[in-house]
Amino acid sequence: MTGQPHAPGGPVVALDVMSGEAGVAEAVAAADIAAERYPRLSFLLHGREPDIAAQLLRWPRLAGRARIIHSDDIVVMTDKPAHALRRARTTSMGMAIDAVKRGDAHAAVSAGNTGALMAMALFGLRTMPGIDRPALAALLPTMKSESVMLDLGANTDCDATNLVQFAVMGAAFARTVLGLERPRVGLLNIGEEELKGTGEIRKAAATLRAAALPMEFVGFVEGDKIGTGDIDVVVTDGFTGNVALKTAEGTSRLVTGLLGNAFRSSIWGKLGYFIARGALQSLRAHLDPNAHNGAVFLGLNGLVVKSHGGANARGLANAIGVAHDLIIDDVSRRISADLAEIVMARDNQPEPNAA
């Protein structure tokens, strides 16, 4: 270990510098951007010491608020989760998570292999009391602002209890990151009517309606409402959530690609682009994944934030910002308090009719 000690009393982020696709330079630059935004934030930088130290020479502000934790071993995107898990003690990713487990850091941030990160985080930190499974939550752009969606792939098959826990965690996340006092929460379903969907999703809805939580449960929401901005938290199982997320990302690329082709197709199209250039740049910025970067494994005994693998320095800094906000707002405490309310409501809830 080399470098300066942490800023006393401030939040500490363990940053996996090596595992992302952008490289060490972008990761260290991201930490410097975050250090400027959050004056009390300090870092443990996990990775190859010579590479990190060379980059720190460019960022004297960051150098005074960071320690390098050396690791030669790196989890690559093609590593199987089981293989990566066996090397958790020696990789930059595993050591960042272990720093959270030991209490040396308040959160870990990595742009590496999602499956490996999930396996290491679950094995190292375990789930919170009252949480059966962690969920992967992320911010999505909407027509109004942003919304939270979970689970995005951690759990392919979920029962009613899992969905209720996801709703509690997603609402706590939205109150922290989006600053909403009572986020609107909906269960993703094939229709808005109460009799639609599986028995498990209807059972989850009944539990959420009965609980007095700091959220507004709006019932069921269909897929075409995800992007309207009328729902703050969209809850579903990991299989459906991942399909919905990838479909939304593909649709975004389709629309922007078709617009580009249309504007390049003729002189009139090029003239139209010139006239609408400001609006198109605003649209591109709104849909930029770097602007919404920072998915979180909620429900663990510690905070782990997943950045897009190819995020640039600004995008990774945004993921670090998500970690910072969750630390400051003590999101785990919020989740625990809401879970206690759910247990109380469930104990007083009659069994729903099996329709």
mmCIF file of C-alpha atoms in Angstrom:
data_model
loop_
_atom_site.group_PDB
_atom_site.id
_atom_site.type_symbol
_atom_site.label_atom_id
_atom_site.label_comp_id
_atom_site.label_asym_id
_atom_site.label_seq_id
_atom_site.Cartn_x
_atom_site.Cartn_y
_atom_site.Cartn_z
ATOM 1 C CA MET A 1 0.000 0.000 0.000
ATOM 2 C CA THR A 2 1.298 3.446 -0.871
ATOM 3 C CA GLY A 3 0.069 7.018 -0.861
ATOM 4 C CA GLN A 4 -1.708 9.307 1.565
ATOM 5 C CA PRO A 5 -4.296 8.274 4.158
ATOM 6 C CA HIS A 6 -8.005 8.894 3.640
ATOM 7 C CA ALA A 7 -9.590 12.228 4.417
ATOM 8 C CA PRO A 8 -10.672 11.779 8.070
ATOM 9 C CA GLY A 9 -14.368 11.238 8.613
ATOM 10 C CA GLY A 10 -15.367 11.316 4.952
ATOM 11 C CA PRO A 11 -16.783 8.557 2.765
ATOM 12 C CA VAL A 12 -14.276 6.149 1.221
ATOM 13 C CA VAL A 13 -14.776 4.412 -2.132
ATOM 14 C CA ALA A 14 -12.790 1.331 -3.130
ATOM 15 C CA LEU A 15 -12.344 1.745 -6.885
ATOM 16 C CA ASP A 16 -11.445 -1.235 -9.066
ATOM 17 C CA VAL A 17 -9.178 0.610 -11.470
ATOM 18 C CA MET A 18 -8.216 -2.325 -13.674
ATOM 19 C CA SER A 19 -11.356 -4.226 -14.716
ATOM 20 C CA GLY A 20 -13.128 -1.831 -17.074
ATOM 21 C CA GLU A 21 -12.625 -1.527 -20.806
ATOM 22 C CA ALA A 22 -11.623 2.158 -20.743
ATOM 23 C CA GLY A 23 -8.290 1.617 -18.994
ATOM 24 C CA VAL A 24 -6.396 2.953 -16.003
ATOM 25 C CA ALA A 25 -6.108 6.524 -17.284
ATOM 26 C CA GLU A 26 -9.876 6.955 -17.610
ATOM 27 C CA ALA A 27 -10.526 5.333 -14.217
ATOM 28 C CA VAL A 28 -8.081 7.601 -12.392
ATOM 29 C CA ALA A 29 -9.414 10.645 -14.254
ATOM 30 C CA ALA A 30 -12.919 9.626 -13.132
ATOM 31 C CA ALA A 31 -11.770 9.506 -9.521
ATOM 32 C CA ASP A 32 -10.359 13.018 -9.884
ATOM 33 C CA ILE A 33 -13.664 14.308 -11.301
ATOM 34 C CA ALA A 34 -15.483 12.750 -8.349
ATOM 35 C CA ALA A 35 -12.931 14.185 -5.926
ATOM 36 C CA GLU A 36 -13.678 17.666 -7.264
ATOM 37 C CA ARG A 37 -17.449 17.132 -6.932
ATOM 38 C CA TYR A 38 -17.264 15.679 -3.417
ATOM 39 C CA PRO A 39 -14.570 17.403 -1.326
ATOM 40 C CA ARG A 40 -14.735 14.899 1.563
ATOM 41 C CA LEU A 41 -14.535 11.786 -0.624
ATOM 42 C CA SER A 42 -11.371 9.670 -0.631
ATOM 43 C CA PHE A 43 -10.320 6.522 -2.471
ATOM 44 C CA LEU A 44 -8.660 3.167 -2.279
ATOM 45 C CA LEU A 45 -7.402 2.546 -5.820
ATOM 46 C CA HIS A 46 -7.098 -1.189 -6.483
ATOM 47 C CA GLY A 47 -4.836 -2.371 -9.294
ATOM 48 C CA ARG A 48 -1.290 -2.363 -10.584
ATOM 49 C CA GLU A 49 0.651 0.129 -8.506
ATOM 50 C CA PRO A 50 3.100 1.370 -11.194
ATOM 51 C CA ASP A 51 0.271 2.079 -13.651
ATOM 52 C CA ILE A 52 -1.873 3.893 -11.089
ATOM 53 C CA ALA A 53 1.017 5.841 -9.592
ATOM 54 C CA ALA A 54 1.987 7.123 -13.048
ATOM 55 C CA GLN A 55 -1.544 8.437 -13.590
ATOM 56 C CA LEU A 56 -1.740 10.034 -10.151
ATOM 57 C CA LEU A 57 1.135 12.315 -11.144
ATOM 58 C CA ARG A 58 -1.344 14.032 -13.477
ATOM 59 C CA TRP A 59 -3.909 14.633 -10.722
ATOM 60 C CA PRO A 60 -2.269 16.129 -7.603
ATOM 61 C CA ARG A 61 -5.635 16.807 -5.951
ATOM 62 C CA LEU A 62 -6.554 13.142 -6.159
ATOM 63 C CA ALA A 63 -3.081 11.967 -5.115
ATOM 64 C CA GLY A 64 -3.581 13.571 -1.717
ATOM 65 C CA ARG A 65 -6.864 11.708 -1.178
ATOM 66 C CA ALA A 66 -6.066 8.240 -2.490
ATOM 67 C CA ARG A 67 -4.179 5.111 -1.487
ATOM 68 C CA ILE A 68 -3.029 2.501 -3.966
ATOM 69 C CA ILE A 69 -3.745 -1.124 -3.085
ATOM 70 C CA HIS A 70 -1.548 -3.204 -5.369
ATOM 71 C CA SER A 71 -2.924 -6.162 -7.316
ATOM 72 C CA ASP A 72 -1.447 -7.865 -10.378
ATOM 73 C CA ASP A 73 -4.495 -10.040 -11.014
ATOM 74 C CA ILE A 74 -7.372 -8.706 -13.128
ATOM 75 C CA VAL A 75 -10.855 -10.053 -13.840
ATOM 76 C CA VAL A 76 -11.436 -9.831 -17.588
ATOM 77 C CA MET A 77 -14.810 -9.660 -19.332
ATOM 78 C CA THR A 78 -14.544 -13.245 -20.593
ATOM 79 C CA ASP A 79 -13.902 -14.775 -17.142
ATOM 80 C CA LYS A 80 -16.560 -17.158 -15.878
ATOM 81 C CA PRO A 81 -18.008 -16.008 -12.518
ATOM 82 C CA ALA A 82 -16.935 -19.243 -10.799
ATOM 83 C CA HIS A 83 -13.360 -18.881 -12.076
ATOM 84 C CA ALA A 84 -13.226 -15.219 -11.016
ATOM 85 C CA LEU A 85 -14.640 -16.071 -7.585
ATOM 86 C CA ARG A 86 -11.792 -18.488 -6.912
ATOM 87 C CA ARG A 87 -9.381 -15.564 -7.453
ATOM 88 C CA ALA A 88 -11.318 -13.025 -5.373
ATOM 89 C CA ARG A 89 -8.485 -12.573 -2.861
ATOM 90 C CA THR A 90 -5.941 -11.624 -5.534
ATOM 91 C CA THR A 91 -7.892 -9.563 -8.085
ATOM 92 C CA SER A 92 -8.471 -5.809 -8.017
ATOM 93 C CA MET A 93 -12.233 -6.460 -8.137
ATOM 94 C CA GLY A 94 -12.250 -8.920 -5.251
ATOM 95 C CA MET A 95 -9.936 -6.789 -3.129
ATOM 96 C CA ALA A 96 -12.180 -3.742 -3.602
ATOM 97 C CA ILE A 97 -15.177 -5.731 -2.334
ATOM 98 C CA ASP A 98 -13.096 -7.111 0.546
ATOM 99 C CA ALA A 99 -12.241 -3.530 1.556
ATOM 100 C CA VAL A 100 -15.971 -2.949 2.068
ATOM 101 C CA LYS A 101 -16.305 -6.177 4.035
ATOM 102 C CA ARG A 102 -13.421 -5.219 6.338
ATOM 103 C CA GLY A 103 -14.790 -1.706 6.864
ATOM 104 C CA ASP A 104 -11.876 0.026 5.126
ATOM 105 C CA ALA A 105 -14.265 1.467 2.505
ATOM 106 C CA HIS A 106 -17.944 2.369 2.495
ATOM 107 C CA ALA A 107 -18.591 1.230 -1.093
ATOM 108 C CA ALA A 108 -16.888 -0.563 -3.984
ATOM 109 C CA VAL A 109 -17.139 0.594 -7.604
ATOM 110 C CA SER A 110 -16.136 -1.512 -10.612
ATOM 111 C CA ALA A 111 -16.645 -1.375 -14.376
ATOM 112 C CA GLY A 112 -15.733 -5.031 -14.734
ATOM 113 C CA ASN A 113 -17.450 -8.322 -15.526
ATOM 114 C CA THR A 114 -21.017 -8.134 -14.132
ATOM 115 C CA GLY A 115 -21.356 -11.837 -13.363
ATOM 116 C CA ALA A 116 -18.022 -11.951 -11.575
ATOM 117 C CA LEU A 117 -18.820 -8.792 -9.612
ATOM 118 C CA MET A 118 -22.173 -10.209 -8.550
ATOM 119 C CA ALA A 119 -20.654 -13.529 -7.471
ATOM 120 C CA MET A 120 -17.871 -11.880 -5.486
ATOM 121 C CA ALA A 121 -20.180 -9.339 -3.868
ATOM 122 C CA LEU A 122 -22.735 -11.950 -2.815
ATOM 123 C CA PHE A 123 -20.102 -14.378 -1.516
ATOM 124 C CA GLY A 124 -18.106 -11.702 0.278
ATOM 125 C CA LEU A 125 -20.837 -9.497 1.722
ATOM 126 C CA ARG A 126 -23.897 -11.776 1.958
ATOM 127 C CA THR A 127 -27.427 -10.405 1.979
ATOM 128 C CA MET A 128 -28.923 -8.057 4.552
ATOM 129 C CA PRO A 129 -31.236 -9.492 7.229
ATOM 130 C CA GLY A 130 -34.691 -9.758 5.687
ATOM 131 C CA ILE A 131 -33.413 -9.895 2.091
ATOM 132 C CA ASP A 132 -33.474 -13.250 0.319
ATOM 133 C CA ARG A 133 -31.719 -12.131 -2.874
ATOM 134 C CA PRO A 134 -29.907 -8.982 -3.961
ATOM 135 C CA ALA A 135 -31.163 -7.111 -7.011
ATOM 136 C CA LEU A 136 -29.399 -5.088 -9.676
ATOM 137 C CA ALA A 137 -30.945 -1.607 -9.940
ATOM 138 C CA ALA A 138 -30.109 1.170 -12.386
ATOM 139 C CA LEU A 139 -31.313 4.559 -13.578
ATOM 140 C CA LEU A 140 -33.065 4.761 -16.943
ATOM 141 C CA PRO A 141 -33.803 7.909 -18.964
ATOM 142 C CA THR A 142 -37.484 8.800 -19.371
ATOM 143 C CA MET A 143 -39.418 11.498 -21.174
ATOM 144 C CA LYS A 144 -39.477 13.542 -17.963
ATOM 145 C CA SER A 145 -36.269 12.728 -16.125
ATOM 146 C CA GLU A 146 -35.029 9.380 -14.822
ATOM 147 C CA SER A 147 -36.535 6.287 -13.244
ATOM 148 C CA VAL A 148 -35.203 3.274 -11.353
ATOM 149 C CA MET A 149 -35.636 -0.261 -12.662
ATOM 150 C CA LEU A 150 -34.839 -3.539 -10.921
ATOM 151 C CA ASP A 151 -34.030 -6.395 -11.113
ATOM 152 C CA LEU A 152 -31.921 -6.137 -14.268
ATOM 153 C CA GLY A 153 -30.463 -9.623 -14.357
ATOM 154 C CA ALA A 154 -29.356 -10.869 -10.960
ATOM 155 C CA ASN A 155 -32.372 -13.174 -10.454
ATOM 156 C CA THR A 156 -34.137 -14.817 -13.375
ATOM 157 C CA ASP A 157 -36.921 -16.446 -11.364
ATOM 158 C CA CYS A 158 -38.610 -14.542 -8.521
ATOM 159 C CA ASP A 159 -41.516 -15.145 -6.165
ATOM 160 C CA ALA A 160 -43.796 -12.598 -4.485
ATOM 161 C CA THR A 161 -41.466 -12.114 -1.521
ATOM 162 C CA ASN A 162 -38.558 -11.289 -3.833
ATOM 163 C CA LEU A 163 -40.639 -8.754 -5.773
ATOM 164 C CA VAL A 164 -41.786 -7.048 -2.579
ATOM 165 C CA GLN A 165 -38.197 -6.818 -1.352
ATOM 166 C CA PHE A 166 -37.129 -5.393 -4.725
ATOM 167 C CA ALA A 167 -39.860 -2.744 -4.444
ATOM 168 C CA VAL A 168 -38.651 -1.748 -0.979
ATOM 169 C CA MET A 169 -35.033 -1.532 -2.123
ATOM 170 C CA GLY A 170 -35.892 0.293 -5.347
ATOM 171 C CA ALA A 171 -37.962 2.892 -3.497
ATOM 172 C CA ALA A 172 -35.121 3.502 -1.025
ATOM 173 C CA PHE A 173 -32.712 3.867 -3.952
ATOM 174 C CA ALA A 174 -35.036 6.365 -5.672
ATOM 175 C CA ARG A 175 -35.451 8.433 -2.510
ATOM 176 C CA THR A 176 -31.676 8.667 -2.261
ATOM 177 C CA VAL A 177 -30.510 9.110 -5.860
ATOM 178 C CA LEU A 178 -33.544 10.883 -7.337
ATOM 179 C CA GLY A 179 -34.365 12.867 -4.210
ATOM 180 C CA LEU A 180 -38.019 11.749 -4.149
ATOM 181 C CA GLU A 181 -39.893 11.754 -0.845
ATOM 182 C CA ARG A 182 -42.557 9.267 -2.025
ATOM 183 C CA PRO A 183 -41.489 7.582 -5.274
ATOM 184 C CA ARG A 184 -44.207 6.031 -7.439
ATOM 185 C CA VAL A 185 -43.624 2.271 -7.600
ATOM 186 C CA GLY A 186 -45.149 -0.144 -10.117
ATOM 187 C CA LEU A 187 -44.853 -3.857 -10.844
ATOM 188 C CA LEU A 188 -44.126 -4.621 -14.514
ATOM 189 C CA ASN A 189 -46.957 -6.771 -15.855
ATOM 190 C CA ILE A 190 -48.807 -7.751 -19.035
ATOM 191 C CA GLY A 191 -51.689 -5.454 -18.142
ATOM 192 C CA GLU A 192 -52.783 -2.863 -15.602
ATOM 193 C CA GLU A 193 -55.890 -4.758 -14.438
ATOM 194 C CA GLU A 194 -55.691 -6.352 -10.984
ATOM 195 C CA LEU A 195 -56.442 -9.853 -12.327
ATOM 196 C CA LYS A 196 -53.632 -9.783 -14.909
ATOM 197 C CA GLY A 197 -50.318 -11.562 -14.432
ATOM 198 C CA THR A 198 -49.112 -14.533 -12.428
ATOM 199 C CA GLY A 199 -50.234 -15.428 -8.938
ATOM 200 C CA GLU A 200 -46.876 -14.324 -7.533
ATOM 201 C CA ILE A 201 -47.051 -10.839 -8.995
ATOM 202 C CA ARG A 202 -50.644 -10.408 -7.773
ATOM 203 C CA LYS A 203 -49.607 -11.578 -4.308
ATOM 204 C CA ALA A 204 -46.725 -9.066 -4.305
ATOM 205 C CA ALA A 205 -49.138 -6.291 -5.295
ATOM 206 C CA ALA A 206 -51.470 -7.176 -2.411
ATOM 207 C CA THR A 207 -48.609 -6.989 0.090
ATOM 208 C CA LEU A 208 -47.413 -3.619 -1.219
ATOM 209 C CA ARG A 209 -50.947 -2.161 -1.129
ATOM 210 C CA ALA A 210 -51.336 -3.191 2.505
ATOM 211 C CA ALA A 211 -48.014 -1.768 3.741
ATOM 212 C CA ALA A 212 -47.629 1.818 4.945
ATOM 213 C CA LEU A 213 -44.344 2.644 3.228
ATOM 214 C CA PRO A 214 -42.723 5.909 2.088
ATOM 215 C CA MET A 215 -43.769 5.209 -1.501
ATOM 216 C CA GLU A 216 -46.860 5.471 -3.679
ATOM 217 C CA PHE A 217 -47.671 2.007 -4.994
ATOM 218 C CA VAL A 218 -49.493 2.530 -8.304
ATOM 219 C CA GLY A 219 -50.142 -1.123 -9.085
ATOM 220 C CA PHE A 220 -49.250 -2.769 -12.370
ATOM 221 C CA VAL A 221 -47.464 -1.043 -15.246
ATOM 222 C CA GLU A 222 -47.059 -2.237 -18.836
ATOM 223 C CA GLY A 223 -43.800 -2.115 -20.763
ATOM 224 C CA ASP A 224 -44.810 0.838 -22.931
ATOM 225 C CA LYS A 225 -45.078 3.007 -19.788
ATOM 226 C CA ILE A 226 -41.478 2.479 -18.646
ATOM 227 C CA GLY A 227 -40.172 5.477 -20.552
ATOM 228 C CA THR A 228 -43.006 7.939 -19.908
ATOM 229 C CA GLY A 229 -41.649 9.160 -16.576
ATOM 230 C CA ASP A 230 -44.969 8.516 -14.799
ATOM 231 C CA ILE A 231 -43.424 5.685 -12.753
ATOM 232 C CA ASP A 232 -40.345 6.322 -10.610
ATOM 233 C CA VAL A 233 -39.533 2.684 -9.765
ATOM 234 C CA VAL A 234 -40.294 -0.251 -12.091
ATOM 235 C CA VAL A 235 -40.066 -3.632 -10.354
ATOM 236 C CA THR A 236 -39.759 -6.992 -12.112
ATOM 237 C CA ASP A 237 -37.773 -10.241 -12.121
ATOM 238 C CA GLY A 238 -34.240 -10.274 -13.509
ATOM 239 C CA PHE A 239 -35.136 -12.169 -16.691
ATOM 240 C CA THR A 240 -37.850 -9.729 -17.762
ATOM 241 C CA GLY A 241 -35.894 -6.722 -16.524
ATOM 242 C CA ASN A 242 -32.792 -7.604 -18.503
ATOM 243 C CA VAL A 243 -34.833 -8.198 -21.670
ATOM 244 C CA ALA A 244 -36.643 -4.877 -21.183
ATOM 245 C CA LEU A 245 -33.380 -3.028 -20.576
ATOM 246 C CA LYS A 246 -31.648 -4.462 -23.640
ATOM 247 C CA THR A 247 -34.754 -3.796 -25.750
ATOM 248 C CA ALA A 248 -34.814 -0.166 -24.616
ATOM 249 C CA GLU A 249 -31.108 0.252 -25.366
ATOM 250 C CA GLY A 250 -31.553 -1.296 -28.806
ATOM 251 C CA THR A 251 -34.578 0.886 -29.559
ATOM 252 C CA SER A 252 -32.598 3.973 -28.601
ATOM 253 C CA ARG A 253 -29.821 3.014 -31.014
ATOM 254 C CA LEU A 254 -32.408 2.229 -33.714
ATOM 255 C CA VAL A 255 -34.095 5.628 -33.409
ATOM 256 C CA THR A 256 -30.863 7.601 -33.376
ATOM 257 C CA GLY A 257 -29.540 5.516 -36.303
ATOM 258 C CA LEU A 258 -32.686 6.082 -38.372
ATOM 259 C CA LEU A 259 -32.557 9.796 -37.641
ATOM 260 C CA GLY A 260 -28.918 9.912 -38.744
ATOM 261 C CA ASN A 261 -29.713 8.084 -41.980
ATOM 262 C CA ALA A 262 -32.629 10.406 -42.678
ATOM 263 C CA PHE A 263 -30.554 13.539 -42.157
ATOM 264 C CA ARG A 264 -27.785 12.223 -44.421
ATOM 265 C CA SER A 265 -30.115 11.052 -47.182
ATOM 266 C CA SER A 266 -30.531 14.336 -49.079
ATOM 267 C CA ILE A 267 -29.678 18.015 -49.146
ATOM 268 C CA TRP A 268 -33.018 18.730 -47.482
ATOM 269 C CA GLY A 269 -32.197 16.245 -44.766
ATOM 270 C CA LYS A 270 -28.852 17.944 -44.128
ATOM 271 C CA LEU A 271 -30.624 21.307 -43.979
ATOM 272 C CA GLY A 272 -33.100 19.826 -41.490
ATOM 273 C CA TYR A 273 -30.238 18.588 -39.338
ATOM 274 C CA PHE A 274 -28.674 22.061 -39.327
ATOM 275 C CA ILE A 275 -31.967 23.590 -38.173
ATOM 276 C CA ALA A 276 -32.651 20.906 -35.519
ATOM 277 C CA ARG A 277 -29.047 20.447 -34.413
ATOM 278 C CA GLY A 278 -29.542 21.917 -30.931
ATOM 279 C CA ALA A 279 -32.554 19.719 -30.178
ATOM 280 C CA LEU A 280 -30.767 16.620 -31.491
ATOM 281 C CA GLN A 281 -27.719 17.300 -29.345
ATOM 282 C CA SER A 282 -29.999 17.643 -26.330
ATOM 283 C CA LEU A 283 -31.621 14.292 -27.202
ATOM 284 C CA ARG A 284 -28.243 12.623 -27.598
ATOM 285 C CA ALA A 285 -27.117 13.938 -24.203
ATOM 286 C CA HIS A 286 -30.322 12.693 -22.556
ATOM 287 C CA LEU A 287 -29.882 9.191 -23.988
ATOM 288 C CA ASP A 288 -26.120 9.040 -23.318
ATOM 289 C CA PRO A 289 -25.543 5.979 -21.087
ATOM 290 C CA ASN A 290 -22.678 7.796 -19.366
ATOM 291 C CA ALA A 291 -25.186 10.298 -17.988
ATOM 292 C CA HIS A 292 -27.176 7.524 -16.260
ATOM 293 C CA ASN A 293 -24.258 5.337 -15.250
ATOM 294 C CA GLY A 294 -24.139 3.433 -11.990
ATOM 295 C CA ALA A 295 -26.113 0.242 -11.353
ATOM 296 C CA VAL A 296 -26.256 -0.969 -7.746
ATOM 297 C CA PHE A 297 -26.437 -4.425 -6.177
ATOM 298 C CA LEU A 298 -29.073 -3.657 -3.544
ATOM 299 C CA GLY A 299 -29.679 -5.876 -0.529
ATOM 300 C CA LEU A 300 -26.098 -6.721 0.417
ATOM 301 C CA ASN A 301 -24.270 -6.012 3.675
ATOM 302 C CA GLY A 302 -22.283 -3.344 1.882
ATOM 303 C CA LEU A 303 -22.560 -1.146 -1.190
ATOM 304 C CA VAL A 304 -21.327 -2.310 -4.600
ATOM 305 C CA VAL A 305 -21.856 -0.130 -7.690
ATOM 306 C CA LYS A 306 -21.460 -1.457 -11.228
ATOM 307 C CA SER A 307 -20.355 0.949 -13.951
ATOM 308 C CA HIS A 308 -20.821 0.333 -17.676
ATOM 309 C CA GLY A 309 -17.790 -1.577 -18.909
ATOM 310 C CA GLY A 310 -17.008 0.985 -21.600
ATOM 311 C CA ALA A 311 -17.880 4.106 -19.603
ATOM 312 C CA ASN A 312 -15.635 7.113 -20.107
ATOM 313 C CA ALA A 313 -14.196 9.160 -17.236
ATOM 314 C CA ARG A 314 -17.366 11.241 -16.888
ATOM 315 C CA GLY A 315 -19.556 8.140 -16.858
ATOM 316 C CA LEU A 316 -17.439 6.356 -14.250
ATOM 317 C CA ALA A 317 -17.403 9.542 -12.145
ATOM 318 C CA ASN A 318 -21.213 9.456 -12.225
ATOM 319 C CA ALA A 319 -21.145 5.866 -10.940
ATOM 320 C CA ILE A 320 -18.842 6.967 -8.129
ATOM 321 C CA GLY A 321 -21.353 9.749 -7.435
ATOM 322 C CA VAL A 322 -24.126 7.171 -7.053
ATOM 323 C CA ALA A 323 -21.973 5.345 -4.495
ATOM 324 C CA HIS A 324 -21.298 8.612 -2.670
ATOM 325 C CA ASP A 325 -25.007 9.471 -2.426
ATOM 326 C CA LEU A 326 -25.919 5.992 -1.159
ATOM 327 C CA ILE A 327 -23.215 6.225 1.508
ATOM 328 C CA ILE A 328 -24.268 9.687 2.673
ATOM 329 C CA ASP A 329 -27.971 8.798 2.770
ATOM 330 C CA ASP A 330 -27.371 5.439 4.502
ATOM 331 C CA VAL A 331 -29.585 3.550 2.067
ATOM 332 C CA SER A 332 -29.137 0.263 3.953
ATOM 333 C CA ARG A 333 -30.787 1.788 7.023
ATOM 334 C CA ARG A 334 -33.704 2.976 4.883
ATOM 335 C CA ILE A 335 -34.164 -0.509 3.431
ATOM 336 C CA SER A 336 -34.070 -2.162 6.862
ATOM 337 C CA ALA A 337 -36.718 0.199 8.248
ATOM 338 C CA ASP A 338 -39.034 -0.365 5.277
ATOM 339 C CA LEU A 339 -38.597 -4.137 5.472
ATOM 340 C CA ALA A 340 -39.742 -4.074 9.085
ATOM 341 C CA GLU A 341 -42.942 -2.338 7.954
ATOM 342 C CA ILE A 342 -43.465 -4.955 5.238
ATOM 343 C CA VAL A 343 -43.154 -7.781 7.775
ATOM 344 C CA MET A 344 -45.716 -6.111 10.010
ATOM 345 C CA ALA A 345 -48.147 -5.613 7.115
ATOM 346 C CA ARG A 346 -47.678 -9.185 5.883
ATOM 347 C CA ASP A 347 -48.373 -10.611 9.338
ATOM 348 C CA ASN A 348 -51.697 -8.745 9.413
ATOM 349 C CA GLN A 349 -52.653 -9.530 5.789
ATOM 350 C CA PRO A 350 -55.273 -12.188 4.998
ATOM 351 C CA GLU A 351 -54.400 -14.816 2.393
ATOM 352 C CA PRO A 352 -55.445 -13.581 -1.090
ATOM 353 C CA ASN A 353 -57.876 -15.629 -3.131
ATOM 354 C CA ALA A 354 -56.126 -17.866 -5.637
ATOM 355 C CA ALA A 355 -57.690 -16.416 -8.784
#
